[in-house]
Amino acid sequence: MVRDLLVETGAVLRPDVPLAELTTLRVGGPATVAECDSTAALVATVRALDAAEVPTLILAGGSNLLIGDDGFDGVVVRVATSRVRIDADGVLAEAGAVWDTVVAETVAAGFGGLECLSGIPGSAGATPVQNVGAYGVEVAALLRRVRLLDRVEGTVRWAEPGELGFGYRTSVLKHRDDALVLEVEFALDPSGRSAPLRYRELAGGLGARDGDTRPAADVRAEVLRLRAGKGMVLDPADHDTWSAGSFFTNPVVSAERAEEVRAAVLAHVGEVTIPTYPDPNGVKFSAGWLIERAGFAKGYPGPPARATLSTKHTLALTNRGEARAEDLVSLARTVRAGVAERFGIVLEPEPVLVGITL
Ligand SMILES: Cc1cc2nc3c(=O)[nH]c(=O)nc-3n(C[C@H](O)[C@H](O)[C@H](O)COP(=O)(O)OP(=O)(O)OC[C@H]3O[C@@H](n4cnc5c(N)ncnc54)[C@H](O)[C@@H]3O)c2cc1C
């Protein structure tokens, strides 16, 4: 039936694909996949599936998805477009373009702006979904517009950043099925200088101070170096990178609640320097720091567990080679319960969970 629906859309249909092959956590059961390598095919495919009320899952790089072992009962639409066009004041990329290629090409063409977002896996089209960010920069700050398929109306239109409800690792596009990103356009700095450096570790590595700028190419190289040291650049040979990046978001709590957390940290850990960051909604704590102080060290619980914390970074949950989604969820539950018990903070997962709950 799905085959009949999609026969004229330009999608390539593949039945019974193990979704583990399409995700960076390398877990997830089987599903029918409709691969779309043109924007026209994407639009036609999603419109046809929506009209027939077939459940769909949009998947691009699979680097922010934890899919259950039963797979997905519907059609996975694989975003496989790839065109990137750089012009005088920025870059336009199709949704499926590999994000790091977009960053590399803009830096090589002499543009600044995206360099701090080097090395993040996945696609250009997914970057607005969770307002991808790293080293003090978020895509929301550079995005000029996003071309969307409105799945309720069936229409294609450009949306301004102001319409997308950007926040810390979120937007109106996350956890919702009513829009498909088709293209993204970023306004960049033709001077070739980086955005002002806002992250101490990065600025330090470049011999710079907070707020300084540097050639974008230098910043990109340093970001890639720092990320590789934390297992945050994909490397098939390194199980620490068989992850979805940070598994939990950094929790933001009210100023009042922050004082209670500080008291709990002092009581349990006896430490006075607690890394916190100002946030429009209160105070942001470091999830990785809380996890570590709750007693979960890097690599927890160690072999022979099939899923462990990364040996380089407590915030990444990783597949050591044979893990199933259930192993990762079970580890996530243990870590979340430990942090809640010790500090009264319930961590929220950053990846999108499909067919599985925490
Ligand atoms: C090693 C590693 C490091 C990471 N580091 C970072 C980091 O520093 N900062 C950060 O923010 N993230 C980071 N991530 C998370 C991830 O790379 C980003 O969220 C990325 O943008 C996901 O892109 P993707 O194409 O893989 O999305 P997918 O995993 O394929 O999809 C993620 C979600 O977006 C939806 N989606 C995907 N494409 C579209 C589209 N075109 N239109 C509508 N919805 C869509 C999917 O349905 C799903 O809900 C990291 C992940 C890994 C594995």
Short mmCIF file of C-alpha atoms and ligand atoms in Angstrom, two decimals:
data_model
loop_
_atom_site.label_atom_id
_atom_site.label_comp_id
_atom_site.label_asym_id
_atom_site.label_seq_id
_atom_site.Cartn_x
_atom_site.Cartn_y
_atom_site.Cartn_z
CA MET A 1 0.00 0.00 0.00
CA VAL A 2 2.83 2.39 0.91
CA ARG A 3 4.52 1.45 -2.36
CA ASP A 4 1.41 2.50 -4.32
CA LEU A 5 1.21 5.76 -2.38
CA LEU A 6 4.80 6.73 -3.09
CA VAL A 7 5.14 5.45 -6.63
CA GLU A 8 5.23 8.90 -8.22
CA THR A 9 6.93 10.85 -5.44
CA GLY A 10 10.54 10.11 -6.37
CA ALA A 11 11.26 8.36 -3.06
CA VAL A 12 13.25 5.13 -3.04
CA LEU A 13 11.44 2.64 -0.82
CA ARG A 14 13.39 0.14 1.26
CA PRO A 15 11.44 -2.30 3.44
CA ASP A 16 12.62 -3.75 6.72
CA VAL A 17 15.70 -1.58 7.28
CA PRO A 18 17.33 -1.93 10.74
CA LEU A 19 17.23 1.64 12.00
CA ALA A 20 20.38 0.90 14.01
CA GLU A 21 22.16 1.35 10.66
CA LEU A 22 20.87 4.92 10.40
CA THR A 23 21.51 6.23 13.91
CA THR A 24 24.77 7.20 15.62
CA LEU A 25 23.76 5.29 18.78
CA ARG A 26 23.45 2.30 16.43
CA VAL A 27 20.29 1.03 18.06
CA GLY A 28 16.72 0.84 16.78
CA GLY A 29 14.59 -1.94 15.29
CA PRO A 30 13.31 -2.23 11.70
CA ALA A 31 11.13 0.04 9.60
CA THR A 32 10.20 0.85 6.03
CA VAL A 33 12.41 3.69 4.83
CA ALA A 34 11.53 6.15 2.04
CA GLU A 35 14.76 7.80 0.93
CA CYS A 36 14.38 11.24 -0.69
CA ASP A 37 17.36 12.81 -2.45
CA SER A 38 15.57 15.88 -3.80
CA THR A 39 13.45 18.53 -2.13
CA ALA A 40 10.65 17.80 -4.59
CA ALA A 41 10.68 14.13 -3.58
CA LEU A 42 10.65 15.06 0.11
CA VAL A 43 7.65 17.33 -0.29
CA ALA A 44 5.71 14.87 -2.46
CA THR A 45 6.49 11.93 -0.16
CA VAL A 46 5.54 13.63 3.08
CA ARG A 47 2.39 15.11 1.52
CA ALA A 48 1.31 11.67 0.24
CA LEU A 49 1.97 9.97 3.58
CA ASP A 50 0.20 12.72 5.52
CA ALA A 51 -2.83 12.60 3.21
CA ALA A 52 -3.10 8.84 3.79
CA GLU A 53 -2.52 9.35 7.54
CA VAL A 54 0.50 7.03 7.58
CA PRO A 55 2.63 7.61 10.72
CA THR A 56 5.99 9.08 9.68
CA LEU A 57 9.34 9.65 11.29
CA ILE A 58 11.67 12.20 9.71
CA LEU A 59 15.28 11.02 9.95
CA ALA A 60 18.39 12.70 8.57
CA GLY A 61 21.75 12.02 10.24
CA GLY A 62 20.18 9.99 13.07
CA SER A 63 22.50 11.67 15.59
CA ASN A 64 19.81 12.94 17.93
CA LEU A 65 17.48 9.97 17.98
CA LEU A 66 17.05 7.05 20.35
CA ILE A 67 14.75 4.59 18.59
CA GLY A 68 13.27 1.59 20.40
CA ASP A 69 14.15 -2.01 19.63
CA ASP A 70 10.74 -2.62 18.03
CA GLY A 71 11.55 -0.09 15.32
CA PHE A 72 8.95 2.23 13.86
CA ASP A 73 5.50 1.16 12.72
CA GLY A 74 5.03 3.56 9.80
CA VAL A 75 7.41 5.08 7.27
CA VAL A 76 10.76 6.63 8.07
CA VAL A 77 11.37 9.48 5.64
CA ARG A 78 15.11 9.75 5.14
CA VAL A 79 16.21 13.29 4.29
CA ALA A 80 18.99 12.70 1.75
CA THR A 81 19.17 16.04 -0.07
CA SER A 82 22.63 17.55 -0.18
CA ARG A 83 23.01 20.81 -2.09
CA VAL A 84 24.89 23.73 -0.54
CA ARG A 85 25.14 27.17 -2.17
CA ILE A 86 27.42 29.88 -0.82
CA ASP A 87 26.86 33.45 -2.03
CA ALA A 88 28.03 36.94 -1.12
CA ASP A 89 26.50 37.12 2.34
CA GLY A 90 25.84 33.63 3.54
CA VAL A 91 24.93 30.05 2.79
CA LEU A 92 21.82 28.19 1.67
CA ALA A 93 21.76 24.46 2.36
CA GLU A 94 19.26 21.75 1.60
CA ALA A 95 18.01 19.99 4.73
CA GLY A 96 19.98 16.78 4.21
CA ALA A 97 23.35 18.47 3.63
CA VAL A 98 25.93 17.21 6.11
CA TRP A 99 26.20 19.96 8.70
CA ASP A 100 29.96 19.83 9.16
CA THR A 101 30.44 20.05 5.38
CA VAL A 102 28.35 23.24 5.40
CA VAL A 103 30.52 24.67 8.19
CA ALA A 104 33.77 23.60 6.50
CA GLU A 105 32.73 25.07 3.13
CA THR A 106 31.72 28.42 4.62
CA VAL A 107 34.97 28.70 6.56
CA ALA A 108 37.00 27.73 3.47
CA ALA A 109 35.10 30.38 1.46
CA GLY A 110 36.23 33.02 3.96
CA PHE A 111 33.09 33.39 6.08
CA GLY A 112 32.92 33.61 9.85
CA GLY A 113 30.00 32.69 12.10
CA LEU A 114 29.55 28.92 12.10
CA GLU A 115 33.06 27.87 13.18
CA CYS A 116 32.11 27.11 16.81
CA LEU A 117 29.55 24.62 15.49
CA SER A 118 32.23 22.57 13.71
CA GLY A 119 32.20 18.81 14.13
CA ILE A 120 28.56 18.49 15.19
CA PRO A 121 27.17 15.40 13.46
CA GLY A 122 23.95 15.35 11.49
CA SER A 123 22.25 17.47 8.88
CA ALA A 124 21.81 21.18 8.20
CA GLY A 125 18.01 20.84 8.31
CA ALA A 126 18.00 19.43 11.83
CA THR A 127 20.03 22.31 13.27
CA PRO A 128 17.03 24.60 13.86
CA VAL A 129 15.01 21.69 15.33
CA GLN A 130 16.87 21.74 18.62
CA ASN A 131 18.67 25.07 18.06
CA VAL A 132 21.99 23.28 17.85
CA GLY A 133 24.71 24.92 19.85
CA ALA A 134 28.27 24.53 21.09
CA TYR A 135 31.05 26.66 22.55
CA GLY A 136 28.75 29.59 23.26
CA VAL A 137 27.10 29.81 19.79
CA GLU A 138 23.62 28.65 18.75
CA VAL A 139 22.29 28.40 15.18
CA ALA A 140 19.40 30.73 16.10
CA ALA A 141 21.86 33.65 16.20
CA LEU A 142 22.90 33.18 12.54
CA LEU A 143 19.83 31.78 10.88
CA ARG A 144 18.30 34.08 8.28
CA ARG A 145 15.31 31.92 7.34
CA VAL A 146 14.08 28.36 7.06
CA ARG A 147 12.02 26.89 4.21
CA LEU A 148 9.32 24.68 5.64
CA LEU A 149 6.68 22.28 4.44
CA ASP A 150 3.69 23.12 6.65
CA ARG A 151 2.28 19.62 7.12
CA VAL A 152 -1.10 20.86 8.33
CA GLU A 153 -1.75 23.11 5.31
CA GLY A 154 0.42 21.17 2.87
CA THR A 155 2.08 24.43 1.77
CA VAL A 156 5.75 25.38 1.40
CA ARG A 157 6.89 28.74 2.80
CA TRP A 158 9.86 30.58 4.27
CA ALA A 159 9.74 31.15 8.04
CA GLU A 160 11.65 33.84 9.93
CA PRO A 161 13.67 32.85 13.03
CA GLY A 162 11.23 34.85 15.19
CA GLU A 163 8.48 32.35 14.36
CA LEU A 164 10.45 29.34 15.51
CA GLY A 165 10.38 29.80 19.30
CA PHE A 166 14.09 29.15 19.82
CA GLY A 167 15.33 28.34 23.31
CA TYR A 168 18.14 26.32 24.83
CA ARG A 169 18.24 23.08 22.74
CA THR A 170 14.68 23.57 21.59
CA SER A 171 12.33 25.26 19.10
CA VAL A 172 8.70 24.87 18.02
CA LEU A 173 9.96 22.20 15.59
CA LYS A 174 11.16 19.78 18.29
CA HIS A 175 8.81 16.97 19.40
CA ARG A 176 6.27 18.10 16.79
CA ASP A 177 5.32 16.68 13.43
CA ASP A 178 3.66 19.65 11.82
CA ALA A 179 6.59 21.05 9.85
CA LEU A 180 9.40 19.63 7.75
CA VAL A 181 12.54 21.71 7.23
CA LEU A 182 13.46 21.75 3.52
CA GLU A 183 16.24 24.36 3.41
CA VAL A 184 18.10 26.61 5.80
CA GLU A 185 19.80 29.94 5.11
CA PHE A 186 22.44 31.54 7.32
CA ALA A 187 23.75 35.13 7.28
CA LEU A 188 27.52 35.04 7.77
CA ASP A 189 30.39 37.46 8.30
CA PRO A 190 32.42 37.99 5.09
CA SER A 191 35.41 39.29 7.08
CA GLY A 192 36.41 35.70 7.84
CA ARG A 193 36.68 36.48 11.55
CA SER A 194 35.06 34.21 14.10
CA ALA A 195 32.11 35.15 16.27
CA PRO A 196 33.34 36.67 19.59
CA LEU A 197 34.75 33.82 21.66
CA ARG A 198 32.53 33.15 24.67
CA TYR A 199 33.81 29.84 25.95
CA ARG A 200 36.79 29.90 28.27
CA GLU A 201 38.28 26.56 27.23
CA LEU A 202 38.13 27.53 23.55
CA ALA A 203 39.46 31.07 24.04
CA GLY A 204 42.27 29.70 26.24
CA GLY A 205 43.31 27.18 23.58
CA LEU A 206 43.63 30.04 21.08
CA GLY A 207 45.49 32.34 23.45
CA ALA A 208 42.50 34.71 23.34
CA ARG A 209 40.32 36.42 25.92
CA ASP A 210 36.57 36.36 26.38
CA GLY A 211 34.97 38.38 23.55
CA ASP A 212 38.02 38.33 21.24
CA THR A 213 37.69 37.15 17.65
CA ARG A 214 40.13 35.02 15.64
CA PRO A 215 40.30 33.80 12.02
CA ALA A 216 37.35 31.42 11.63
CA ALA A 217 39.64 28.67 10.27
CA ASP A 218 41.76 28.75 13.44
CA VAL A 219 38.68 28.53 15.63
CA ARG A 220 37.29 25.64 13.59
CA ALA A 221 40.57 23.72 13.99
CA GLU A 222 40.61 24.29 17.75
CA VAL A 223 36.94 23.33 18.16
CA LEU A 224 37.56 20.08 16.25
CA ARG A 225 40.56 19.34 18.45
CA LEU A 226 38.62 19.97 21.67
CA ARG A 227 35.61 17.97 20.50
CA ALA A 228 37.72 14.98 19.44
CA GLY A 229 39.26 14.89 22.93
CA LYS A 230 35.76 14.54 24.39
CA GLY A 231 34.55 11.89 21.92
CA MET A 232 32.23 14.46 20.34
CA VAL A 233 33.35 13.94 16.73
CA LEU A 234 32.06 10.76 15.08
CA ASP A 235 34.68 8.03 14.74
CA PRO A 236 33.43 4.52 13.90
CA ALA A 237 36.45 3.01 15.65
CA ASP A 238 35.77 4.81 18.93
CA HIS A 239 32.78 3.52 20.92
CA ASP A 240 32.78 6.74 22.95
CA THR A 241 31.30 8.36 19.83
CA TRP A 242 28.53 5.76 19.40
CA SER A 243 26.26 8.21 21.12
CA ALA A 244 23.71 10.95 20.59
CA GLY A 245 26.11 13.55 21.97
CA SER A 246 24.97 14.98 25.29
CA PHE A 247 22.20 12.71 26.51
CA PHE A 248 20.74 15.17 29.02
CA THR A 249 20.22 18.93 28.74
CA ASN A 250 21.77 21.21 31.35
CA PRO A 251 18.95 21.81 33.86
CA VAL A 252 17.67 25.34 34.36
CA VAL A 253 16.04 26.07 37.72
CA SER A 254 14.69 29.17 39.50
CA ALA A 255 17.12 31.22 41.62
CA GLU A 256 15.36 29.97 44.78
CA ARG A 257 15.64 26.33 43.72
CA ALA A 258 19.28 26.92 42.77
CA GLU A 259 20.04 27.79 46.41
CA GLU A 260 18.50 24.49 47.54
CA VAL A 261 20.59 22.62 44.97
CA ARG A 262 23.73 24.42 46.16
CA ALA A 263 22.90 23.40 49.74
CA ALA A 264 22.40 19.78 48.64
CA VAL A 265 25.72 19.82 46.77
CA LEU A 266 27.52 21.23 49.81
CA ALA A 267 25.91 18.64 52.10
CA HIS A 268 26.71 15.67 49.87
CA VAL A 269 29.88 16.65 48.10
CA GLY A 270 31.34 19.39 50.27
CA GLU A 271 32.37 21.43 47.24
CA VAL A 272 32.03 25.19 47.13
CA THR A 273 32.74 25.89 43.46
CA ILE A 274 29.68 24.71 41.58
CA PRO A 275 29.63 25.49 37.85
CA THR A 276 26.45 27.44 37.08
CA TYR A 277 25.55 29.80 34.24
CA PRO A 278 23.04 32.65 34.13
CA ASP A 279 19.94 31.87 32.07
CA PRO A 280 16.89 34.00 31.19
CA ASN A 281 14.77 31.51 33.17
CA GLY A 282 16.94 31.25 36.26
CA VAL A 283 20.19 29.39 36.81
CA LYS A 284 21.67 26.71 34.56
CA PHE A 285 23.60 23.83 36.14
CA SER A 286 26.00 21.56 34.29
CA ALA A 287 24.30 18.17 33.85
CA GLY A 288 27.68 16.45 33.40
CA TRP A 289 28.97 17.91 36.66
CA LEU A 290 25.83 16.83 38.55
CA ILE A 291 26.08 13.31 37.09
CA GLU A 292 29.69 13.01 38.16
CA ARG A 293 29.00 14.36 41.65
CA ALA A 294 26.06 11.95 42.00
CA GLY A 295 28.63 9.16 41.81
CA PHE A 296 28.66 8.25 38.10
CA ALA A 297 32.21 8.44 36.84
CA LYS A 298 33.29 8.46 33.19
CA GLY A 299 32.79 4.98 31.74
CA TYR A 300 30.15 3.99 34.36
CA PRO A 301 29.37 1.13 35.01
CA GLY A 302 32.26 -0.24 32.94
CA PRO A 303 32.61 -3.54 31.05
CA PRO A 304 30.90 -5.92 30.49
CA ALA A 305 27.95 -3.50 30.33
CA ARG A 306 26.70 -3.06 26.76
CA ALA A 307 25.86 0.61 27.38
CA THR A 308 28.05 2.88 29.51
CA LEU A 309 28.81 6.53 30.01
CA SER A 310 31.51 7.67 27.62
CA THR A 311 35.01 7.17 29.02
CA LYS A 312 35.73 10.77 27.93
CA HIS A 313 32.56 12.63 28.94
CA THR A 314 29.96 11.84 31.62
CA LEU A 315 27.15 13.43 29.65
CA ALA A 316 27.26 11.01 26.71
CA LEU A 317 25.59 7.61 26.94
CA THR A 318 27.32 5.20 24.60
CA ASN A 319 26.87 1.87 22.87
CA ARG A 320 29.93 -0.33 23.46
CA GLY A 321 29.11 -2.42 20.38
CA GLU A 322 26.25 -4.77 21.26
CA ALA A 323 23.81 -2.46 23.08
CA ARG A 324 20.10 -2.40 22.42
CA ALA A 325 17.88 0.62 22.98
CA GLU A 326 16.65 -0.96 26.22
CA ASP A 327 20.24 -1.03 27.59
CA LEU A 328 20.66 2.68 26.91
CA VAL A 329 17.31 3.56 28.45
CA SER A 330 18.07 1.49 31.52
CA LEU A 331 21.41 3.33 31.97
CA ALA A 332 19.66 6.68 31.44
CA ARG A 333 17.09 5.80 34.12
CA THR A 334 19.79 4.85 36.61
CA VAL A 335 21.70 8.09 36.05
CA ARG A 336 18.58 10.22 36.17
CA ALA A 337 17.38 8.58 39.40
CA GLY A 338 20.81 8.99 41.03
CA VAL A 339 20.94 12.72 40.24
CA ALA A 340 17.32 13.22 41.39
CA GLU A 341 17.93 11.39 44.63
CA ARG A 342 21.06 13.33 45.49
CA PHE A 343 20.25 16.81 44.21
CA GLY A 344 16.47 16.88 43.63
CA ILE A 345 16.91 17.72 39.93
CA VAL A 346 15.23 15.58 37.28
CA LEU A 347 17.36 15.59 34.13
CA GLU A 348 15.61 15.79 30.76
CA PRO A 349 16.85 13.82 27.73
CA GLU A 350 18.18 15.88 24.82
CA PRO A 351 17.68 13.32 22.00
CA VAL A 352 14.23 12.59 20.61
CA LEU A 353 12.98 9.23 21.90
CA VAL A 354 10.91 7.14 19.47
CA GLY A 355 8.96 4.06 20.57
CA ILE A 356 10.65 4.10 23.96
CA THR A 357 10.30 6.15 27.15
CA LEU A 358 12.56 7.05 30.05
C1 LIG B 1 28.98 12.76 18.90
C2 LIG B 1 27.84 13.75 18.91
C3 LIG B 1 28.05 15.07 19.29
C4 LIG B 1 26.99 16.00 19.29
N1 LIG B 1 27.25 17.29 19.66
C5 LIG B 1 26.24 18.21 19.66
C6 LIG B 1 26.51 19.58 20.04
O1 LIG B 1 27.63 19.96 20.33
N2 LIG B 1 25.46 20.44 20.05
C7 LIG B 1 24.19 20.06 19.69
O2 LIG B 1 23.29 20.91 19.73
N3 LIG B 1 23.93 18.78 19.32
C8 LIG B 1 24.91 17.86 19.30
N4 LIG B 1 24.65 16.56 18.94
C9 LIG B 1 23.28 16.17 18.58
C10 LIG B 1 23.00 16.14 17.06
O3 LIG B 1 24.16 16.02 16.32
C11 LIG B 1 22.26 17.38 16.59
O4 LIG B 1 21.04 17.51 17.28
C12 LIG B 1 21.95 17.32 15.07
O5 LIG B 1 21.45 18.56 14.65
C13 LIG B 1 20.96 16.23 14.70
O6 LIG B 1 20.92 16.17 13.29
P1 LIG B 1 20.44 14.87 12.54
O7 LIG B 1 20.36 15.20 11.10
O8 LIG B 1 21.31 13.74 12.92
O9 LIG B 1 18.97 14.68 13.14
P2 LIG B 1 18.20 13.32 13.39
O10 LIG B 1 18.83 12.60 14.54
O11 LIG B 1 18.04 12.58 12.12
O12 LIG B 1 16.80 13.90 13.86
C14 LIG B 1 16.68 14.57 15.11
C15 LIG B 1 15.26 15.14 15.24
O13 LIG B 1 15.07 16.16 14.27
C16 LIG B 1 14.01 15.80 13.39
N5 LIG B 1 14.42 16.22 12.04
C17 LIG B 1 15.57 15.87 11.38
N6 LIG B 1 15.60 16.48 10.18
C18 LIG B 1 14.48 17.22 10.08
C19 LIG B 1 13.94 18.08 9.09
N7 LIG B 1 14.58 18.29 7.92
N8 LIG B 1 12.75 18.70 9.32
C20 LIG B 1 12.07 18.48 10.49
N9 LIG B 1 12.54 17.69 11.47
C21 LIG B 1 13.72 17.06 11.26
C22 LIG B 1 13.84 14.29 13.51
O14 LIG B 1 12.52 13.89 13.21
C23 LIG B 1 14.18 14.08 14.97
O15 LIG B 1 13.06 14.38 15.77
C24 LIG B 1 25.69 15.60 18.92
C25 LIG B 1 25.48 14.26 18.54
C26 LIG B 1 26.53 13.35 18.53
C27 LIG B 1 26.29 11.94 18.10
#
